[in-house]
Amino acid sequence: MTHPQNPFPCQLTRREFVWEMGGGFAGLALAGLMHENRVFGNGAVFPAPSANPLSPRPQQLPAKAKSVIFLMMNGGPSQVDTFDYKPVLQKYAGQPLPEGKTFINSGGRKVGFLTPSFRPFRPGGESGLLISDFFPKVREHADKLAVIRSCHTDSHAHGSALVAMNTGKTFIGRPSLGSWAVYGLGSENQNMPGYVVILDKRGGPIGGQPNWSSGFIPSSYAGTLFRSVGDPMFDLRGPGYMDLAAQREQLDLLAKINQEHMDARPGGQDLAARINSFELAYRMQAEAPAAVDLSEETPQTLAMYGVGQHPTDEYGRNCLVARRLVERGVRFVQLYSGGGHLEETWDAHKSIETNHGQHAAEVDQPIAALLTDLEQRGLLESTLVVWGGEFGRMPFSEGPGEPGRNHNPYGFSMWMAGGGVKGGTAYGETDDFGFEAVVNKAHLHDIHATILHLIGLDHELLTYFHQGRDESLTDVDGHVIRAILA
């Protein structure tokens, strides 16, 4: 019998309640087994926390590209001064933006007058793609490029826009594009990280580590910061008094103790990821320093990248290291141009000519060399190269006599080249002034979906169960831009 003040829970007897609760647990176990065997669909099956998280996995889709090199122009390059020619700006120079163009002007800065491109555009290659004189070397590779001129994003502020371009959302805590790529495909080289990030020596992007974080998926898939000079990581080498054999014994003992801890507390991921990071660091001691050792390169190759020359030395080294990394099976490499804030990045508020003149001169020759080098080595077909920033810039100045431009999330340009991309093409359009995307608009989720597709991942099937739902990079949004596929 039950006490009158303690009725049956949910109008059930105790035995009924316990029986139904037990049936629910059995159902959860059955659902898990059915999911692993893909009874519910075609979702990918990824390794358990205790398995090697970087073990290579098959592509979900047939694709040529195996690796990605993302050339991130931190600060927001101007589309109307680089890859989106707008002759109408010359015709209406000095006039205000037409009425009806509503927008949020980032930072409350002054709104000036329509301003033409600061440098001429010229056709490149057989395709005749119009590319600015800010990028004369890249223009020589016009027939390799698929320029997307209708990109748009969700924020006009650097911090949130950078996080969005890297993770798909404007708030921190989500896995980055590189993390999703390595989570989906693993890595072909078990002695190197699957995802490497090389920052500008002037500093990292606003927002910092969340831009290459693994978010809520295991930390084994987070980006690893590399340096292109000296040891790629601090404290990579062990202490001088301990050789590799002694380190191996130490790691084996630590792994045994940690495994006993995990066996008593199954399901944990953080400790498993830490164990894997120890093992990876041990294996990296031999291979990682060689990856950044440019003494193995010929003088001709170093000169092609601009290594040892001003102002191309740093980004030339970074691009050359990126080639050496994908050559060694690293899945995703991201190179930042511009560090810190304002004029140290592509954030050209004061002067497009001065700012873009400096930063484009630093990267134009190295990027062109990277495309040449990848092609000569037979790596371009298996490497997707992506260029872009977190947003673009306005077609008008910041005030009378002010030669800078403010942030523009409404319409900007990016390009892709290499594995699976149709070169010599332009996709989408902004309006006559280069202000907003109007034809074949490409949201950042479309960009992400296309990148994943080109490396053999379906953005709708690449999911991770988190807090009660299957999370994805594009969050049930995004479309593959098939017009740029070869």
Short mmCIF file of C-alpha atoms in Angstrom, two decimals:
data_model
loop_
_atom_site.label_atom_id
_atom_site.label_comp_id
_atom_site.label_asym_id
_atom_site.label_seq_id
_atom_site.Cartn_x
_atom_site.Cartn_y
_atom_site.Cartn_z
CA MET A 1 0.00 0.00 0.00
CA THR A 2 1.02 3.59 -0.51
CA HIS A 3 0.90 6.41 1.95
CA PRO A 4 -1.95 8.86 1.18
CA GLN A 5 0.56 11.74 1.10
CA ASN A 6 2.99 9.78 -1.13
CA PRO A 7 0.95 8.77 -4.20
CA PHE A 8 2.26 6.62 -7.00
CA PRO A 9 4.68 8.54 -9.26
CA CYS A 10 3.07 9.37 -12.60
CA GLN A 11 -0.01 7.42 -11.46
CA LEU A 12 1.99 4.16 -11.60
CA THR A 13 2.86 1.60 -8.96
CA ARG A 14 6.49 1.38 -7.89
CA ARG A 15 6.93 -1.84 -9.87
CA GLU A 16 5.36 -0.28 -12.97
CA PHE A 17 7.56 2.80 -12.66
CA VAL A 18 10.81 0.79 -12.30
CA TRP A 19 9.81 -1.54 -15.17
CA GLU A 20 9.12 1.34 -17.58
CA MET A 21 12.28 3.17 -16.54
CA GLY A 22 14.31 0.04 -17.22
CA GLY A 23 12.67 -0.33 -20.61
CA GLY A 24 13.72 3.20 -21.41
CA PHE A 25 17.38 2.44 -20.66
CA ALA A 26 17.21 -0.63 -22.85
CA GLY A 27 15.74 1.52 -25.60
CA LEU A 28 18.62 3.96 -25.34
CA ALA A 29 21.13 1.14 -25.70
CA LEU A 30 19.23 -0.30 -28.67
CA ALA A 31 19.06 3.13 -30.30
CA GLY A 32 22.82 3.51 -29.89
CA LEU A 33 23.48 0.14 -31.54
CA MET A 34 21.10 0.95 -34.38
CA HIS A 35 22.80 4.33 -34.93
CA GLU A 36 26.25 2.71 -35.08
CA ASN A 37 24.93 0.31 -37.71
CA ARG A 38 23.35 3.21 -39.65
CA VAL A 39 19.82 1.86 -39.30
CA PHE A 40 18.55 5.45 -39.09
CA GLY A 41 20.35 6.74 -42.19
CA ASN A 42 23.70 7.43 -43.76
CA GLY A 43 25.36 9.40 -40.98
CA ALA A 44 29.07 8.84 -40.60
CA VAL A 45 30.47 6.70 -37.78
CA PHE A 46 33.47 8.22 -36.01
CA PRO A 47 35.98 6.69 -33.61
CA ALA A 48 35.26 6.12 -29.94
CA PRO A 49 37.02 8.45 -27.49
CA SER A 50 39.61 5.78 -26.67
CA ALA A 51 40.54 5.19 -30.33
CA ASN A 52 43.10 7.23 -32.25
CA PRO A 53 41.07 10.33 -33.19
CA LEU A 54 43.34 11.16 -36.12
CA SER A 55 43.05 7.78 -37.81
CA PRO A 56 42.20 8.37 -41.50
CA ARG A 57 38.58 7.82 -42.47
CA PRO A 58 36.99 7.47 -45.91
CA GLN A 59 35.36 10.41 -47.63
CA GLN A 60 31.58 10.51 -47.50
CA LEU A 61 31.52 11.79 -51.09
CA PRO A 62 33.83 11.26 -54.06
CA ALA A 63 36.24 14.20 -54.13
CA LYS A 64 39.70 15.10 -55.44
CA ALA A 65 40.83 17.34 -52.61
CA LYS A 66 42.44 15.77 -49.56
CA SER A 67 43.77 18.89 -47.83
CA VAL A 68 42.80 22.55 -47.40
CA ILE A 69 45.02 25.63 -47.17
CA PHE A 70 42.91 28.57 -45.97
CA LEU A 71 44.59 31.94 -46.58
CA MET A 72 42.82 34.17 -44.03
CA MET A 73 43.18 37.90 -44.68
CA ASN A 74 42.49 39.11 -41.16
CA GLY A 75 40.72 42.47 -41.06
CA GLY A 76 38.53 42.37 -44.17
CA PRO A 77 40.00 43.17 -47.61
CA SER A 78 38.02 45.44 -49.89
CA GLN A 79 36.21 43.56 -52.64
CA VAL A 80 35.90 46.62 -54.90
CA ASP A 81 39.67 47.10 -54.74
CA THR A 82 40.70 43.47 -55.31
CA PHE A 83 38.40 41.00 -57.12
CA ASP A 84 35.08 42.80 -57.81
CA TYR A 85 35.50 45.55 -60.40
CA LYS A 86 32.82 48.26 -60.28
CA PRO A 87 33.24 50.92 -62.99
CA VAL A 88 30.04 52.64 -61.82
CA LEU A 89 31.98 53.86 -58.78
CA GLN A 90 34.04 56.06 -61.08
CA LYS A 91 30.92 57.49 -62.70
CA TYR A 92 29.29 58.36 -59.36
CA ALA A 93 32.44 59.22 -57.43
CA GLY A 94 31.83 61.83 -54.76
CA GLN A 95 28.10 61.10 -54.53
CA PRO A 96 26.32 59.44 -51.61
CA LEU A 97 25.09 55.87 -51.68
CA PRO A 98 21.61 55.86 -53.31
CA GLU A 99 18.59 55.98 -51.06
CA GLY A 100 17.05 52.66 -50.16
CA LYS A 101 20.36 51.06 -49.25
CA THR A 102 19.83 50.37 -45.56
CA PHE A 103 22.74 49.13 -43.49
CA ILE A 104 24.38 49.10 -40.10
CA ASN A 105 27.53 51.21 -40.19
CA SER A 106 30.04 49.45 -37.96
CA GLY A 107 31.36 51.46 -35.03
CA GLY A 108 29.23 54.51 -35.80
CA ARG A 109 31.93 55.78 -38.14
CA LYS A 110 31.32 58.59 -40.66
CA VAL A 111 29.66 57.78 -43.97
CA GLY A 112 31.40 59.43 -46.87
CA PHE A 113 30.93 59.34 -50.63
CA LEU A 114 31.19 56.66 -53.30
CA THR A 115 34.85 56.08 -54.06
CA PRO A 116 36.33 54.30 -57.10
CA SER A 117 38.85 51.47 -56.88
CA PHE A 118 42.24 52.73 -55.79
CA ARG A 119 44.14 50.65 -58.33
CA PRO A 120 43.27 49.56 -61.90
CA PHE A 121 41.75 46.17 -62.69
CA ARG A 122 43.19 44.14 -65.56
CA PRO A 123 42.16 40.83 -67.17
CA GLY A 124 44.14 37.73 -66.29
CA GLY A 125 44.67 34.49 -68.20
CA GLU A 126 42.52 33.14 -70.99
CA SER A 127 39.44 33.56 -68.81
CA GLY A 128 39.99 37.33 -68.61
CA LEU A 129 39.04 37.48 -64.94
CA LEU A 130 39.39 41.08 -63.80
CA ILE A 131 41.81 41.35 -60.88
CA SER A 132 43.23 44.49 -59.28
CA ASP A 133 46.82 45.66 -59.49
CA PHE A 134 47.01 44.97 -55.77
CA PHE A 135 47.42 41.30 -56.88
CA PRO A 136 49.43 41.26 -60.13
CA LYS A 137 51.14 37.93 -59.33
CA VAL A 138 47.91 36.19 -58.32
CA ARG A 139 46.34 37.55 -61.53
CA GLU A 140 48.77 35.35 -63.47
CA HIS A 141 46.86 32.38 -62.00
CA ALA A 142 43.40 33.71 -62.93
CA ASP A 143 42.57 30.53 -64.84
CA LYS A 144 42.95 28.54 -61.60
CA LEU A 145 40.62 30.75 -59.55
CA ALA A 146 36.90 30.50 -58.89
CA VAL A 147 36.02 33.94 -57.54
CA ILE A 148 32.85 34.13 -55.45
CA ARG A 149 31.74 37.76 -55.61
CA SER A 150 28.45 37.44 -53.71
CA CYS A 151 29.59 36.39 -50.23
CA HIS A 152 27.75 37.76 -47.22
CA THR A 153 27.94 37.15 -43.50
CA ASP A 154 26.12 37.85 -40.23
CA SER A 155 28.24 40.43 -38.42
CA HIS A 156 29.97 43.74 -39.11
CA ALA A 157 32.31 43.45 -36.09
CA HIS A 158 35.72 41.82 -36.44
CA GLY A 159 35.53 39.51 -33.43
CA SER A 160 32.16 37.93 -34.17
CA ALA A 161 32.68 37.96 -37.95
CA LEU A 162 36.02 36.15 -37.63
CA VAL A 163 34.47 33.54 -35.35
CA ALA A 164 31.60 33.16 -37.82
CA MET A 165 33.92 32.70 -40.80
CA ASN A 166 35.79 30.05 -38.85
CA THR A 167 32.95 28.28 -37.02
CA GLY A 168 29.71 29.18 -38.80
CA LYS A 169 28.27 31.18 -35.88
CA THR A 170 28.95 34.61 -34.41
CA PHE A 171 29.36 33.30 -30.86
CA ILE A 172 32.25 31.34 -29.39
CA GLY A 173 32.20 27.72 -28.29
CA ARG A 174 31.62 25.96 -31.60
CA PRO A 175 34.01 23.76 -33.59
CA SER A 176 35.98 25.49 -36.32
CA LEU A 177 35.98 24.53 -39.98
CA GLY A 178 39.37 22.84 -39.67
CA SER A 179 38.18 20.85 -36.66
CA TRP A 180 35.15 19.59 -38.58
CA ALA A 181 37.39 18.58 -41.49
CA VAL A 182 39.73 16.54 -39.29
CA TYR A 183 36.82 15.11 -37.28
CA GLY A 184 35.27 13.89 -40.52
CA LEU A 185 38.37 12.62 -42.30
CA GLY A 186 41.11 12.12 -39.73
CA SER A 187 44.65 12.72 -40.93
CA GLU A 188 46.96 10.84 -43.27
CA ASN A 189 49.99 11.48 -41.04
CA GLN A 190 49.77 10.17 -37.49
CA ASN A 191 53.00 11.95 -36.51
CA MET A 192 51.63 15.44 -37.18
CA PRO A 193 48.54 17.39 -36.09
CA GLY A 194 45.63 17.15 -38.49
CA TYR A 195 44.93 20.89 -38.25
CA VAL A 196 47.70 23.52 -38.13
CA VAL A 197 47.33 27.30 -37.70
CA ILE A 198 50.14 29.78 -38.41
CA LEU A 199 49.55 33.32 -37.16
CA ASP A 200 50.98 36.63 -38.32
CA LYS A 201 53.99 37.63 -36.19
CA ARG A 202 52.19 40.92 -35.42
CA GLY A 203 49.62 39.02 -33.40
CA GLY A 204 46.60 36.77 -33.58
CA PRO A 205 43.08 37.63 -34.73
CA ILE A 206 40.54 39.32 -32.50
CA GLY A 207 38.87 36.57 -30.49
CA GLY A 208 41.99 34.43 -30.48
CA GLN A 209 41.77 30.72 -29.75
CA PRO A 210 38.02 30.24 -30.39
CA ASN A 211 38.80 30.80 -34.08
CA TRP A 212 40.59 27.44 -34.27
CA SER A 213 38.90 25.72 -31.34
CA SER A 214 37.26 22.31 -31.51
CA GLY A 215 34.36 23.63 -29.43
CA PHE A 216 32.19 20.82 -28.10
CA ILE A 217 33.82 18.05 -30.14
CA PRO A 218 36.92 16.38 -28.66
CA SER A 219 39.93 18.65 -28.27
CA SER A 220 42.06 16.30 -30.38
CA TYR A 221 40.51 18.07 -33.38
CA ALA A 222 41.47 21.61 -32.33
CA GLY A 223 43.97 23.61 -34.36
CA THR A 224 47.61 23.44 -33.31
CA LEU A 225 49.58 26.68 -33.46
CA PHE A 226 52.82 26.39 -35.43
CA ARG A 227 55.74 28.74 -35.93
CA SER A 228 57.48 28.78 -39.30
CA VAL A 229 60.93 29.53 -37.82
CA GLY A 230 62.78 27.31 -35.35
CA ASP A 231 60.89 24.59 -33.53
CA PRO A 232 57.25 24.73 -34.70
CA MET A 233 56.02 24.58 -31.09
CA PHE A 234 57.40 25.69 -27.75
CA ASP A 235 58.70 22.88 -25.53
CA LEU A 236 58.34 20.31 -28.31
CA ARG A 237 61.66 18.68 -27.48
CA GLY A 238 62.05 16.78 -24.21
CA PRO A 239 64.55 17.70 -21.50
CA GLY A 240 68.18 17.13 -22.39
CA TYR A 241 68.70 14.52 -19.67
CA MET A 242 65.89 12.27 -21.00
CA ASP A 243 66.15 10.37 -24.26
CA LEU A 244 63.22 9.12 -26.36
CA ALA A 245 63.36 5.65 -24.78
CA ALA A 246 62.95 7.12 -21.29
CA GLN A 247 60.12 9.35 -22.51
CA ARG A 248 58.44 6.29 -23.99
CA GLU A 249 58.58 4.45 -20.66
CA GLN A 250 57.21 7.51 -18.87
CA LEU A 251 54.30 7.83 -21.33
CA ASP A 252 53.53 4.10 -21.11
CA LEU A 253 53.25 4.32 -17.32
CA LEU A 254 51.10 7.45 -17.54
CA ALA A 255 48.87 5.81 -20.15
CA LYS A 256 48.38 2.75 -17.93
CA ILE A 257 47.33 4.89 -14.94
CA ASN A 258 45.02 7.03 -17.09
CA GLN A 259 43.46 3.97 -18.68
CA GLU A 260 42.65 2.54 -15.25
CA HIS A 261 40.99 5.85 -14.40
CA MET A 262 38.94 5.81 -17.64
CA ASP A 263 37.94 2.16 -17.20
CA ALA A 264 36.35 3.12 -13.88
CA ARG A 265 34.68 6.18 -15.43
CA PRO A 266 33.69 5.26 -18.99
CA GLY A 267 32.48 7.84 -21.50
CA GLY A 268 34.85 10.66 -20.67
CA GLN A 269 36.49 12.42 -23.59
CA ASP A 270 38.77 15.05 -22.08
CA LEU A 271 41.21 12.59 -20.54
CA ALA A 272 41.27 10.48 -23.71
CA ALA A 273 42.04 13.59 -25.74
CA ARG A 274 44.85 14.51 -23.30
CA ILE A 275 46.37 11.03 -23.63
CA ASN A 276 46.25 11.31 -27.41
CA SER A 277 47.89 14.74 -27.27
CA PHE A 278 50.78 13.31 -25.21
CA GLU A 279 51.27 10.53 -27.73
CA LEU A 280 51.10 12.95 -30.68
CA ALA A 281 53.62 15.29 -29.07
CA TYR A 282 56.00 12.37 -28.60
CA ARG A 283 55.71 11.34 -32.25
CA MET A 284 56.00 14.96 -33.45
CA GLN A 285 59.46 15.40 -31.93
CA ALA A 286 61.02 13.68 -34.92
CA GLU A 287 58.82 14.88 -37.78
CA ALA A 288 57.49 18.36 -36.93
CA PRO A 289 60.86 20.21 -36.90
CA ALA A 290 61.64 18.76 -40.34
CA ALA A 291 58.35 20.10 -41.69
CA VAL A 292 59.43 23.71 -41.07
CA ASP A 293 63.09 23.19 -42.00
CA LEU A 294 63.41 25.23 -45.18
CA SER A 295 67.09 24.40 -45.59
CA GLU A 296 65.88 21.41 -47.61
CA GLU A 297 64.41 23.75 -50.24
CA THR A 298 66.34 24.95 -53.29
CA PRO A 299 67.43 28.60 -53.60
CA GLN A 300 65.08 28.88 -56.59
CA THR A 301 62.09 27.77 -54.51
CA LEU A 302 62.95 30.14 -51.66
CA ALA A 303 63.28 33.03 -54.12
CA MET A 304 59.97 32.14 -55.78
CA TYR A 305 58.17 32.46 -52.43
CA GLY A 306 60.07 35.63 -51.53
CA VAL A 307 61.80 34.07 -48.51
CA GLY A 308 64.61 36.34 -47.35
CA GLN A 309 63.14 39.28 -49.26
CA HIS A 310 61.21 42.32 -48.05
CA PRO A 311 58.23 42.45 -47.53
CA THR A 312 57.46 38.84 -48.49
CA ASP A 313 59.74 36.91 -46.13
CA GLU A 314 57.26 36.03 -43.38
CA TYR A 315 54.24 35.11 -45.48
CA GLY A 316 56.52 33.44 -48.02
CA ARG A 317 57.85 31.17 -45.25
CA ASN A 318 54.34 30.46 -44.04
CA CYS A 319 53.08 29.53 -47.52
CA LEU A 320 56.10 27.30 -48.11
CA VAL A 321 55.58 25.58 -44.76
CA ALA A 322 51.91 25.09 -45.70
CA ARG A 323 52.98 23.27 -48.86
CA ARG A 324 55.38 21.12 -46.84
CA LEU A 325 52.60 20.31 -44.36
CA VAL A 326 50.03 19.15 -46.93
CA GLU A 327 52.86 17.26 -48.63
CA ARG A 328 53.22 15.36 -45.34
CA GLY A 329 49.53 14.58 -45.05
CA VAL A 330 48.27 17.38 -42.79
CA ARG A 331 44.56 17.80 -43.46
CA PHE A 332 43.91 21.51 -42.83
CA VAL A 333 46.31 24.47 -42.69
CA GLN A 334 45.25 28.05 -41.99
CA LEU A 335 47.60 30.99 -42.58
CA TYR A 336 46.76 34.42 -41.17
CA SER A 337 47.83 37.63 -42.90
CA GLY A 338 47.53 40.58 -40.54
CA GLY A 339 47.70 40.44 -36.77
CA GLY A 340 46.56 42.58 -33.89
CA HIS A 341 44.16 45.33 -34.88
CA LEU A 342 43.49 48.23 -37.29
CA GLU A 343 46.31 49.02 -39.72
CA GLU A 344 48.35 45.98 -38.71
CA THR A 345 45.58 43.97 -40.38
CA TRP A 346 43.56 44.50 -43.59
CA ASP A 347 41.27 46.83 -41.59
CA ALA A 348 41.75 49.83 -43.91
CA HIS A 349 39.87 52.63 -42.15
CA LYS A 350 42.51 55.28 -42.79
CA SER A 351 43.64 54.51 -46.34
CA ILE A 352 42.96 51.65 -48.74
CA GLU A 353 46.05 52.49 -50.78
CA THR A 354 48.39 52.56 -47.80
CA ASN A 355 46.88 49.59 -45.95
CA HIS A 356 46.16 47.23 -48.86
CA GLY A 357 49.34 48.36 -50.57
CA GLN A 358 51.34 47.08 -47.61
CA HIS A 359 49.47 43.84 -46.94
CA ALA A 360 48.94 42.84 -50.58
CA ALA A 361 52.66 43.36 -51.24
CA GLU A 362 53.38 40.96 -48.37
CA VAL A 363 51.15 38.14 -49.68
CA ASP A 364 50.77 38.49 -53.47
CA GLN A 365 54.06 36.85 -54.48
CA PRO A 366 53.90 34.07 -51.82
CA ILE A 367 50.32 33.11 -52.75
CA ALA A 368 51.20 33.00 -56.45
CA ALA A 369 54.26 30.89 -55.62
CA LEU A 370 52.13 28.51 -53.56
CA LEU A 371 49.77 27.95 -56.51
CA THR A 372 52.72 27.42 -58.86
CA ASP A 373 54.52 25.08 -56.47
CA LEU A 374 51.46 22.96 -55.73
CA GLU A 375 50.77 22.59 -59.44
CA GLN A 376 54.37 21.67 -60.30
CA ARG A 377 54.42 18.99 -57.61
CA GLY A 378 51.08 17.50 -58.62
CA LEU A 379 49.50 18.62 -55.35
CA LEU A 380 47.05 21.24 -56.61
CA GLU A 381 44.43 18.67 -57.60
CA SER A 382 44.47 17.22 -54.09
CA THR A 383 44.74 20.58 -52.26
CA LEU A 384 41.95 23.14 -52.00
CA VAL A 385 43.27 26.69 -51.57
CA VAL A 386 40.80 29.23 -50.12
CA TRP A 387 41.37 33.01 -49.91
CA GLY A 388 39.24 35.54 -48.02
CA GLY A 389 38.61 37.63 -44.94
CA GLU A 390 35.82 37.88 -42.38
CA PHE A 391 33.93 40.46 -44.50
CA GLY A 392 34.56 43.12 -47.14
CA ARG A 393 34.52 46.90 -47.15
CA MET A 394 32.07 49.64 -48.12
CA PRO A 395 32.13 51.20 -51.61
CA PHE A 396 32.16 54.64 -50.01
CA SER A 397 34.82 56.43 -47.99
CA GLU A 398 34.59 57.26 -44.31
CA GLY A 399 34.13 60.96 -44.98
CA PRO A 400 35.17 63.80 -47.30
CA GLY A 401 38.85 63.46 -48.02
CA GLU A 402 39.05 60.18 -46.08
CA PRO A 403 40.56 57.42 -48.31
CA GLY A 404 39.60 54.50 -46.06
CA ARG A 405 36.54 52.25 -46.12
CA ASN A 406 34.45 50.77 -43.31
CA HIS A 407 33.39 47.14 -42.73
CA ASN A 408 30.91 45.54 -45.14
CA PRO A 409 29.22 42.19 -44.33
CA TYR A 410 26.59 42.60 -47.06
CA GLY A 411 28.70 41.72 -50.09
CA PHE A 412 32.35 40.70 -50.51
CA SER A 413 34.64 38.39 -52.46
CA MET A 414 36.47 35.15 -51.76
CA TRP A 415 38.16 32.70 -54.11
CA MET A 416 39.01 29.03 -54.26
CA ALA A 417 41.53 27.15 -56.36
CA GLY A 418 42.74 23.60 -56.67
CA GLY A 419 41.06 20.29 -55.92
CA GLY A 420 37.72 20.04 -57.68
CA VAL A 421 37.33 23.76 -58.46
CA LYS A 422 36.46 25.11 -61.93
CA GLY A 423 39.17 27.69 -62.58
CA GLY A 424 38.73 30.93 -64.50
CA THR A 425 35.19 31.44 -63.26
CA ALA A 426 33.29 34.12 -61.35
CA TYR A 427 30.17 33.29 -59.36
CA GLY A 428 27.53 35.70 -58.11
CA GLU A 429 27.34 39.47 -58.21
CA THR A 430 27.07 42.43 -55.93
CA ASP A 431 25.02 45.45 -57.00
CA ASP A 432 26.47 48.08 -59.33
CA PHE A 433 28.25 49.75 -56.40
CA GLY A 434 29.70 46.60 -54.82
CA PHE A 435 27.64 47.21 -51.70
CA GLU A 436 25.56 44.06 -51.29
CA ALA A 437 25.21 40.62 -52.86
CA VAL A 438 22.23 40.51 -55.23
CA VAL A 439 22.79 37.61 -57.66
CA ASN A 440 23.48 34.02 -56.50
CA LYS A 441 24.06 35.16 -52.96
CA ALA A 442 26.55 32.99 -51.06
CA HIS A 443 26.18 33.00 -47.30
CA LEU A 444 29.16 31.87 -45.23
CA HIS A 445 27.30 28.59 -44.66
CA ASP A 446 27.34 28.07 -48.44
CA ILE A 447 31.09 28.69 -48.42
CA HIS A 448 31.54 26.12 -45.65
CA ALA A 449 29.25 23.58 -47.32
CA THR A 450 31.24 23.93 -50.54
CA ILE A 451 34.62 23.52 -48.83
CA LEU A 452 33.42 20.38 -47.04
CA HIS A 453 31.96 19.02 -50.28
CA LEU A 454 35.25 19.54 -52.12
CA ILE A 455 37.12 17.42 -49.55
CA GLY A 456 34.48 14.69 -49.63
CA LEU A 457 32.25 15.58 -46.66
CA ASP A 458 28.49 16.12 -46.72
CA HIS A 459 27.72 19.13 -44.52
CA GLU A 460 24.32 17.65 -43.62
CA LEU A 461 25.71 14.26 -42.56
CA LEU A 462 28.79 15.55 -40.77
CA THR A 463 27.25 15.94 -37.31
CA TYR A 464 28.10 15.65 -33.64
CA PHE A 465 25.51 14.91 -30.97
CA HIS A 466 25.67 17.67 -28.37
CA GLN A 467 23.14 18.73 -25.73
CA GLY A 468 20.28 16.78 -27.24
CA ARG A 469 20.71 17.57 -30.93
CA ASP A 470 22.90 16.71 -33.89
CA GLU A 471 25.08 19.76 -34.39
CA SER A 472 26.78 20.58 -37.68
CA LEU A 473 29.00 23.30 -39.11
CA THR A 474 26.24 24.76 -41.28
CA ASP A 475 23.42 24.14 -38.77
CA VAL A 476 20.76 22.77 -41.19
CA ASP A 477 21.55 25.60 -43.57
CA GLY A 478 23.90 26.13 -46.46
CA HIS A 479 24.07 24.89 -50.04
CA VAL A 480 26.99 23.64 -52.08
CA ILE A 481 27.94 26.18 -54.78
CA ARG A 482 27.91 23.65 -57.61
CA ALA A 483 28.57 26.25 -60.31
CA ILE A 484 32.22 26.44 -59.25
CA LEU A 485 32.80 22.67 -59.17
CA ALA A 486 34.90 21.21 -61.98
#
